[in-house]
Coordinates of C-alpha atoms (C1' of nucleotides) in Angstrom, one line a residue:
Chain A
M637 CA -4.8 18.5 -17.8
N638 CA -6.4 17.3 -21.5
T639 CA -10.0 17.8 -22.0
R640 CA -10.5 14.9 -22.8
R641 CA -9.0 12.7 -20.7
A642 CA -10.8 15.0 -18.1
Q643 CA -14.2 14.2 -19.8
I644 CA -13.3 10.4 -19.1
L645 CA -12.7 10.9 -15.7
D646 CA -15.0 12.5 -14.6
A647 CA -17.3 10.1 -15.9
A648 CA -15.8 7.2 -15.1
A649 CA -16.2 8.7 -11.8
V650 CA -20.1 8.5 -11.7
L651 CA -20.0 5.5 -12.6
I652 CA -18.5 4.0 -10.5
G653 CA -19.5 5.8 -7.7
R654 CA -22.9 4.8 -8.8
Q655 CA -22.2 0.6 -9.8
G656 CA -18.8 0.9 -8.4
Y657 CA -15.9 0.1 -10.0
S658 CA -16.1 -3.5 -11.3
A659 CA -19.7 -3.6 -12.1
T660 CA -18.4 -0.6 -14.0
S661 CA -16.9 -1.1 -18.0
I662 CA -14.8 -0.2 -20.4
D663 CA -17.4 0.3 -22.7
D664 CA -20.0 2.2 -20.9
V665 CA -16.8 4.9 -19.5
I666 CA -16.4 4.7 -23.1
K667 CA -20.2 5.3 -24.2
E668 CA -20.9 7.9 -21.7
S669 CA -17.7 9.8 -22.5
R670 CA -18.8 9.2 -26.1
L671 CA -15.2 8.9 -28.1
S672 CA -14.9 6.9 -30.8
G673 CA -14.2 2.9 -29.2
K674 CA -11.7 0.9 -27.0
S675 CA -8.9 2.3 -28.6
H676 CA -9.7 6.1 -28.6
F677 CA -10.0 5.0 -24.9
Y678 CA -6.7 3.6 -24.8
H679 CA -5.1 6.4 -26.3
Y680 CA -5.6 8.3 -23.3
F681 CA -5.8 5.2 -20.1
R682 CA -2.8 2.5 -20.1
S683 CA -5.9 0.3 -18.9
K684 CA -8.9 -0.2 -16.0
E685 CA -6.0 0.0 -13.1
E686 CA -4.9 3.9 -14.1
L687 CA -7.6 4.4 -14.6
G688 CA -9.3 3.7 -11.0
F689 CA -6.4 5.2 -9.9
E690 CA -6.5 8.7 -10.8
V691 CA -10.3 9.2 -11.1
L692 CA -9.0 8.6 -6.9
D693 CA -7.0 11.3 -6.8
R694 CA -9.0 13.3 -8.6
Q695 CA -12.5 13.0 -6.2
F696 CA -9.7 14.3 -3.8
E697 CA -8.7 17.4 -6.1
R698 CA -12.1 17.9 -7.0
F699 CA -13.7 18.2 -3.4
A700 CA -9.6 19.8 -2.5
E701 CA -11.3 22.6 -4.4
R702 CA -15.2 23.1 -4.3
G703 CA -15.6 21.3 -0.5
L704 CA -12.7 21.1 1.7
A705 CA -11.9 25.4 0.3
I706 CA -14.4 26.1 2.8
L707 CA -13.0 24.7 6.0
R708 CA -9.4 27.3 5.1
E709 CA -11.1 29.9 4.5
P710 CA -9.4 32.5 6.3
M711 CA -11.8 35.3 7.2
I712 CA -14.7 32.9 8.7
D713 CA -14.5 31.8 12.5
P714 CA -12.8 28.2 12.6
M715 CA -16.0 26.2 13.8
E716 CA -18.1 28.1 11.8
R717 CA -16.9 26.6 9.0
L718 CA -16.3 23.1 9.8
S719 CA -20.1 23.7 10.1
L720 CA -20.6 25.1 6.5
F721 CA -18.3 23.0 5.5
I722 CA -21.5 20.1 6.4
D723 CA -23.7 21.6 4.9
S724 CA -22.3 21.3 1.8
L725 CA -21.6 18.4 1.9
V726 CA -25.6 18.1 3.3
A727 CA -26.3 20.4 0.0
A728 CA -24.5 18.4 -2.4
H729 CA -26.1 14.9 -1.9
A730 CA -29.3 16.9 -1.7
A731 CA -28.9 18.9 -4.9
R732 CA -27.9 14.8 -6.5
G733 CA -31.2 13.0 -4.5
C734 CA -29.7 11.4 -1.9
H735 CA -27.4 9.2 -4.7
G736 CA -24.0 8.5 -4.9
G737 CA -22.0 10.8 -6.5
S738 CA -18.9 9.8 -5.6
P739 CA -16.8 7.0 -5.9
F740 CA -15.3 7.6 -2.5
G741 CA -17.3 6.0 -0.3
T742 CA -17.9 2.8 -3.4
L743 CA -14.7 2.1 -4.1
A744 CA -14.0 1.9 0.1
A745 CA -16.1 -0.6 0.8
E746 CA -16.0 -2.6 -2.5
M747 CA -12.0 -2.7 -2.4
A748 CA -10.8 -1.8 1.1
D749 CA -10.8 -5.9 1.2
A750 CA -10.2 -6.3 -2.2
H751 CA -6.8 -4.1 -3.8
E752 CA -4.5 -3.0 -1.4
G753 CA -3.3 -0.8 -4.2
F754 CA -7.0 0.5 -3.9
R755 CA -6.8 0.6 -0.3
L756 CA -4.4 2.4 0.2
R757 CA -4.6 5.4 -2.6
I758 CA -8.7 5.0 -0.1
A759 CA -6.4 5.4 3.0
Q760 CA -4.5 7.9 1.7
V761 CA -7.7 10.2 0.6
F762 CA -8.3 10.2 4.3
V763 CA -5.3 11.0 5.3
R764 CA -6.0 13.8 3.7
W765 CA -9.6 14.9 4.6
A766 CA -8.4 14.3 7.8
S767 CA -5.5 16.3 8.3
Q768 CA -7.3 19.4 6.8
I769 CA -10.5 19.2 9.6
Q770 CA -7.3 18.8 12.3
S771 CA -5.5 22.1 11.5
L772 CA -9.1 23.9 11.5
L773 CA -9.1 22.1 14.8
W774 CA -5.4 23.1 15.6
E775 CA -6.5 27.0 14.7
A776 CA -10.3 26.7 16.9
R777 CA -8.8 25.2 20.2
P778 CA -8.5 28.6 22.2
Q779 CA -12.9 28.0 21.8
L780 CA -12.1 23.7 22.4
L781 CA -11.7 21.8 25.7
D782 CA -7.6 20.9 26.4
D783 CA -9.0 17.4 26.4
V784 CA -10.3 17.4 23.0
D785 CA -8.2 15.1 20.5
A786 CA -7.9 16.5 16.6
V787 CA -6.9 12.8 15.3
R788 CA -10.2 11.2 17.1
L789 CA -11.9 14.1 16.3
S790 CA -11.3 13.9 12.7
R791 CA -12.4 10.6 11.9
F792 CA -15.6 10.7 13.4
I793 CA -16.5 13.4 11.5
I794 CA -15.7 11.7 8.7
A795 CA -16.9 8.8 9.7
A796 CA -20.0 9.7 11.3
L797 CA -20.9 12.5 7.7
E798 CA -19.9 9.2 5.2
G799 CA -21.9 6.3 7.3
G800 CA -23.9 8.8 6.7
L801 CA -23.9 10.4 3.4
M802 CA -24.3 6.0 2.6
M803 CA -27.6 5.5 4.7
S804 CA -29.3 8.4 3.2
R805 CA -28.0 7.2 -0.3
V806 CA -30.1 3.6 0.5
K807 CA -33.2 5.3 2.2
R808 CA -33.2 7.2 -0.1
D809 CA -34.5 10.1 2.0
I810 CA -32.2 13.2 2.3
V811 CA -33.9 13.9 6.5
V812 CA -32.0 11.2 7.3
M813 CA -28.5 13.3 6.5
E814 CA -30.0 16.3 7.8
G815 CA -30.8 14.7 10.8
I816 CA -26.8 13.4 11.0
A817 CA -25.7 16.5 9.9
L818 CA -27.1 17.9 12.9
D819 CA -26.2 15.6 15.7
L820 CA -22.7 15.4 14.3
K821 CA -22.7 19.5 15.3
R822 CA -24.1 19.1 18.3
F823 CA -21.6 16.6 19.1
I824 CA -19.3 18.7 17.5
V825 CA -21.1 21.6 19.9
M826 CA -19.6 19.9 22.9
H827 CA -16.4 19.6 22.0
L828 CA -16.3 24.2 23.0
R829 CA -15.1 25.9 26.2
E830 CA -18.5 27.3 26.3
P831 CA -21.0 25.6 23.9
N832 CA -24.3 27.8 24.6
A833 CA -22.2 30.7 23.4
V834 CA -22.7 29.7 19.4
P835 CA -20.2 32.7 17.5
H836 CA -23.5 32.2 14.5
P837 CA -26.8 31.5 14.2
S838 CA -26.5 29.6 11.4
A839 CA -24.6 26.8 13.5
G840 CA -26.8 25.9 15.6
V841 CA -30.1 23.9 14.7
Chain B
M507 CA -33.2 -24.9 7.3
N508 CA -31.1 -27.0 5.2
T509 CA -27.5 -27.7 6.2
R510 CA -26.2 -27.1 2.3
R511 CA -27.5 -24.3 2.1
A512 CA -26.4 -22.4 5.2
Q513 CA -22.6 -23.6 3.8
I514 CA -23.7 -21.8 0.7
L515 CA -24.6 -18.3 2.0
D516 CA -22.7 -18.1 4.4
A517 CA -19.9 -19.0 2.0
A518 CA -21.6 -16.2 0.1
A519 CA -21.2 -13.6 3.0
V520 CA -18.3 -13.3 3.2
L521 CA -16.9 -13.6 -0.7
I522 CA -19.7 -11.0 -0.9
G523 CA -18.0 -9.5 2.5
R524 CA -15.1 -9.2 0.9
Q525 CA -15.5 -8.6 -3.4
G526 CA -18.8 -7.4 -3.0
Y527 CA -21.9 -8.8 -4.7
S528 CA -20.9 -8.1 -8.7
A529 CA -17.0 -8.7 -8.0
T530 CA -18.1 -12.4 -6.2
S531 CA -18.7 -15.1 -9.6
I532 CA -21.1 -18.3 -8.7
D533 CA -18.3 -20.4 -9.6
D534 CA -16.1 -18.6 -6.9
V535 CA -19.3 -19.6 -4.3
I536 CA -19.0 -22.3 -5.4
K537 CA -15.4 -23.5 -4.8
E538 CA -16.1 -21.8 -0.9
S539 CA -18.0 -24.4 -0.9
R540 CA -17.3 -27.1 -1.7
L541 CA -19.9 -28.0 -4.3
S542 CA -19.3 -30.4 -7.2
G543 CA -20.9 -28.2 -10.3
K544 CA -23.0 -24.9 -10.6
S545 CA -26.2 -27.5 -11.0
H546 CA -25.4 -28.7 -7.2
F547 CA -25.7 -24.4 -6.8
Y548 CA -28.2 -23.8 -8.7
H549 CA -30.4 -26.4 -7.4
Y550 CA -30.3 -24.5 -4.3
F551 CA -31.0 -21.6 -5.5
R552 CA -32.3 -19.3 -8.9
S553 CA -30.4 -17.2 -9.3
K554 CA -27.1 -15.5 -8.1
E555 CA -29.8 -12.1 -7.4
E556 CA -31.8 -15.0 -5.3
L557 CA -28.3 -16.0 -3.1
G558 CA -27.8 -11.9 -2.5
F559 CA -31.2 -11.2 -1.5
E560 CA -30.8 -14.4 0.6
V561 CA -27.7 -13.5 1.9
L562 CA -28.2 -9.2 3.1
D563 CA -32.0 -11.8 4.8
R564 CA -29.6 -14.3 6.6
Q565 CA -27.1 -10.7 7.6
F566 CA -29.4 -9.6 9.7
E567 CA -30.5 -12.7 11.4
R568 CA -27.7 -13.4 12.1
F569 CA -26.2 -10.1 13.7
A570 CA -29.9 -10.3 14.9
E571 CA -28.4 -13.4 17.3
R572 CA -25.1 -12.5 17.6
G573 CA -25.4 -8.0 18.3
L574 CA -28.2 -6.8 18.7
A575 CA -29.7 -9.7 21.7
I576 CA -27.5 -7.3 23.0
L577 CA -29.7 -4.9 22.8
R578 CA -32.8 -6.8 24.5
E579 CA -31.8 -8.5 27.6
P580 CA -33.6 -7.6 29.8
M581 CA -31.1 -8.3 32.8
I582 CA -29.0 -5.2 31.9
D583 CA -29.8 -1.7 32.6
P584 CA -30.6 -0.1 28.7
M585 CA -27.5 2.0 28.2
E586 CA -25.4 0.0 29.7
R587 CA -26.7 -2.9 27.1
L588 CA -25.4 -0.5 24.1
S589 CA -22.5 0.5 25.0
L590 CA -21.8 -3.1 25.1
F591 CA -23.3 -3.6 21.9
I592 CA -21.3 -1.4 20.6
D593 CA -18.2 -2.6 22.7
S594 CA -19.5 -6.1 20.6
L595 CA -19.1 -4.6 16.7
V596 CA -15.8 -3.0 17.7
A597 CA -14.6 -7.1 19.3
A598 CA -16.4 -8.9 16.3
H599 CA -14.1 -5.8 12.9
A600 CA -11.2 -6.7 15.3
A601 CA -11.4 -10.4 15.9
R602 CA -11.8 -10.3 11.7
G603 CA -8.7 -8.4 11.1
C604 CA -10.1 -5.0 10.3
H605 CA -11.3 -6.8 7.2
G606 CA -15.2 -6.3 6.1
G607 CA -16.9 -9.9 7.1
S608 CA -20.7 -8.8 6.8
P609 CA -21.8 -7.7 3.9
F610 CA -24.2 -5.7 5.2
G611 CA -22.3 -2.2 3.5
T612 CA -20.5 -3.2 0.9
L613 CA -23.6 -4.3 0.0
A614 CA -24.9 -1.7 0.4
A615 CA -23.0 1.1 -0.5
E616 CA -22.7 -1.2 -3.7
M617 CA -26.3 -1.2 -5.2
A618 CA -28.5 1.7 -3.8
D619 CA -28.0 3.4 -6.6
A620 CA -28.0 0.0 -9.1
H621 CA -30.0 -2.3 -8.2
E622 CA -34.2 -1.2 -6.7
G623 CA -34.6 -4.8 -5.3
F624 CA -31.3 -4.2 -2.9
R625 CA -31.4 -1.1 -2.1
L626 CA -34.9 -1.4 -0.9
R627 CA -33.3 -5.1 1.6
I628 CA -30.2 -2.9 3.2
A629 CA -33.4 -0.8 3.6
Q630 CA -35.3 -2.3 5.6
V631 CA -32.2 -4.1 7.6
F632 CA -31.5 -0.6 8.3
V633 CA -34.8 0.5 9.9
R634 CA -34.8 -3.3 11.3
W635 CA -31.9 -2.6 13.2
A636 CA -33.1 1.3 14.2
S637 CA -36.1 0.2 15.5
Q638 CA -34.3 -1.8 18.0
I639 CA -32.2 0.8 19.5
Q640 CA -35.2 3.1 19.0
S641 CA -36.2 0.6 21.7
L642 CA -34.2 0.1 23.8
L643 CA -34.1 4.3 24.4
W644 CA -37.8 3.9 24.5
E645 CA -36.6 2.0 28.3
A646 CA -33.9 4.1 28.8
R647 CA -36.4 7.5 28.5
P648 CA -36.6 7.8 32.8
Q649 CA -32.7 8.5 32.1
L650 CA -32.2 9.8 29.1
L651 CA -33.7 14.0 29.3
D652 CA -36.9 14.8 27.7
D653 CA -35.8 16.5 24.2
V654 CA -34.0 13.7 23.4
D655 CA -34.9 12.4 19.1
A656 CA -34.4 8.6 19.4
V657 CA -34.8 7.9 16.2
R658 CA -32.6 10.3 14.8
L659 CA -30.1 9.6 17.5
S660 CA -30.5 5.6 16.3
R661 CA -29.4 6.3 12.8
F662 CA -26.4 8.5 14.0
I663 CA -25.9 5.6 16.1
I664 CA -26.1 3.3 12.7
A665 CA -24.0 5.4 10.5
A666 CA -21.1 7.2 12.6
L667 CA -20.7 2.8 13.4
E668 CA -20.5 1.6 9.6
G669 CA -18.5 4.6 8.8
G670 CA -15.7 3.6 11.4
L671 CA -15.9 0.1 10.5
M672 CA -16.1 1.7 6.9
M673 CA -13.2 3.8 7.9
S674 CA -10.8 0.9 10.2
R675 CA -11.6 -1.5 7.0
V676 CA -9.9 1.2 5.2
K677 CA -6.9 1.5 7.5
R678 CA -6.3 -1.7 9.0
D679 CA -5.7 -0.5 12.1
I680 CA -8.6 -1.3 15.1
V681 CA -7.3 2.5 16.9
V682 CA -10.0 3.6 14.4
M683 CA -12.8 2.5 15.0
E684 CA -11.9 2.4 19.0
G685 CA -11.7 5.7 18.5
I686 CA -14.8 6.3 16.8
A687 CA -16.6 4.3 19.8
L688 CA -15.6 5.9 22.1
D689 CA -16.7 9.4 20.9
L690 CA -19.7 7.9 20.0
K691 CA -20.1 6.6 23.3
R692 CA -20.0 10.4 24.8
F693 CA -22.1 11.4 22.3
I694 CA -24.6 8.7 23.6
V695 CA -23.7 9.6 27.0
M696 CA -24.6 13.5 26.3
H697 CA -27.9 12.1 26.5
L698 CA -28.3 11.4 30.0
R699 CA -30.4 13.8 32.5
E700 CA -27.5 12.5 34.3
P701 CA -24.3 12.6 32.3
N702 CA -21.5 12.2 35.0
A703 CA -23.8 9.3 36.4
V704 CA -22.3 6.4 35.1
P705 CA -24.7 3.3 34.9
H706 CA -21.5 0.9 34.6
P707 CA -17.8 1.7 35.0
S708 CA -17.3 -0.3 31.4
A709 CA -19.3 2.2 29.7
G710 CA -16.6 5.3 29.8
V711 CA -13.6 6.0 29.0
Chain C
dG1249 C1' -39.4 -51.0 -2.8
dG1250 C1' -40.5 -46.4 -5.2
dA1251 C1' -40.5 -41.8 -5.3
dA1252 C1' -38.4 -37.7 -4.2
dA1253 C1' -34.7 -35.5 -3.4
dC1254 C1' -29.6 -34.6 -3.0
dT1255 C1' -24.8 -34.9 -5.1
dA1256 C1' -21.3 -35.7 -9.1
dG1257 C1' -19.7 -33.3 -12.7
dG1258 C1' -18.9 -32.1 -18.3
dA1259 C1' -20.5 -30.1 -22.0
dC1260 C1' -22.5 -26.7 -23.3
dC1261 C1' -24.3 -20.7 -24.9
dG1262 C1' -24.8 -16.6 -26.0
dA1263 C1' -23.4 -12.7 -23.9
dC1264 C1' -19.7 -9.8 -21.5
dC1265 C1' -15.3 -9.0 -20.0
dA1266 C1' -10.1 -5.9 -21.2
dG1267 C1' -7.5 -5.8 -23.8
dT1268 C1' -4.9 -5.6 -28.7
dC1269 C1' -3.5 -4.5 -33.1
dC1270 C1' -4.2 -2.2 -37.3
dT1271 C1' -5.8 2.0 -40.9
dA1272 C1' -7.0 5.4 -41.7
dA1273 C1' -8.9 10.0 -41.8
dA1274 C1' -8.8 15.3 -38.8
dC1275 C1' -6.5 18.2 -36.3
dG1276 C1' -1.9 21.6 -34.5
dC1277 C1' 1.6 24.0 -34.9
dA1278 C1' 6.9 25.0 -36.9
Chain D
dT1030 C1' 4.4 21.2 -46.6
dG1031 C1' 5.9 18.5 -42.4
dC1032 C1' 5.3 15.0 -38.3
dG1033 C1' 2.8 14.5 -33.9
dT1034 C1' -0.7 14.2 -31.9
dT1035 C1' -6.1 13.2 -31.8
dT1036 C1' -10.3 11.2 -33.5
dA1037 C1' -12.3 7.6 -35.9
dG1038 C1' -13.2 2.8 -35.8
dG1039 C1' -13.8 -2.7 -37.3
dA1040 C1' -11.9 -7.1 -36.5
dC1041 C1' -9.6 -10.3 -33.1
dT1042 C1' -8.6 -12.6 -28.7
dG1043 C1' -9.0 -15.3 -25.3
dG1044 C1' -11.1 -15.2 -21.4
dT1045 C1' -14.9 -15.1 -17.8
dC1046 C1' -19.6 -14.8 -16.3
dG1047 C1' -24.4 -16.6 -15.4
dG1048 C1' -27.0 -20.4 -16.5
dT1049 C1' -29.2 -23.8 -19.5
dC1050 C1' -29.0 -28.9 -20.2
dC1051 C1' -28.1 -33.8 -19.2
dT1052 C1' -27.0 -38.0 -17.4
dA1053 C1' -26.1 -41.1 -13.1
dG1054 C1' -25.1 -42.3 -9.2
dT1055 C1' -26.4 -41.5 -3.9
dT1056 C1' -29.0 -41.1 -0.2
dT1057 C1' -33.5 -40.6 2.8
dC1058 C1' -38.0 -41.5 4.1
dC1059 C1' -42.8 -43.0 3.7

DNA sequence: GGAAACTAGGACCGACCAGTCCTAAACGCA
DNA sequence: TGCGTTTAGGACTGGTCGGTCCTAGTTTCC
């Protein structure tokens, strides 16, 4: 992938994540990625919409590389991986100073009812994300209770995390996100056959 | 309160809830609330920002009237009230056809990093909402385990609900929200001294 | 009856918006 | 050497934005 194009997408992702899509102008993106002018931008993208779509696609790829990679780590116990994944989200949020860095939640709230193309793409990211967690839960099924609904649980995990990130962002308080991550882990442990036999100390309180 | 002013606020709340703040123009609001022109609007509001602030304030009042009133109903068991409150949010979301009606989540995601005035007001709404749940949990403390952290639990409930509403909105599927509400109730029941002694059948599955 | 508030509606402002068009210099590679 | 891509940058268009100003008719209430 072209370096310059990637730079533009990164800059746009940050701006959209902070300000939203409609509040982010092409000129903002040009300024942030130090392009020479409009025509330089339009050399790489046909429209603002195309930029938005690709920011969204790239968002999941980036996220898959960093965060979701933990979910697939074969040497670690599945449920331990889930705990580490939650920790990594909290850590990334703390590293951003409780500011919005990923344009995902922002775009979801802004475009869900306003732009069908964005809505469908965001829904697709949700599905891909959830299916990663579902296959992890499938892998951990010997440890899990028989009546665990993997689809429902994966959605709940994502909803709690996204809602927590939003709330923590508004309050500018990492403790809020840490508390939600803690409760979420307690909920997940509830689905184990032996809730007290936590596979690794760091997964607990 | 002035009728016309209230109409404008209602119209603006719907538009902002659907499109976001920056994507909603004054002209949109004028059109939606059938005002005669710009000067008619500016007769009631000094600026778009003032409109946004008051939409947010009104949002909580409206919400307090309808939804949060359930939390204070003195004749019903506290934990049962919490369950009914969650049901009422799901029902309202379903009634809107899984579209965004309340500008709260939308504004939170859009403005948290972009506008300090909005951020502080949204944070205040979170606090007021959470404190309602906290006092309910305090009321229910004889039924609850000793180590229940009411502040943390109230935040978790709100985060899960808001995250669930967002996800359900993106997927346009009420089942998503219903599943999250179900899991959230299961988590809440986990904090009871006698988890199996559910006070009322409708609080369960 | 008169003042104050409300309704109505048009003209206008500077700023910004997404997007187009144009010229021309620097670059990479065969 | 030459050709295609990238960088550079300015001028421009039609439209929308938030906001102001102005005139004038209508209602409300003391």
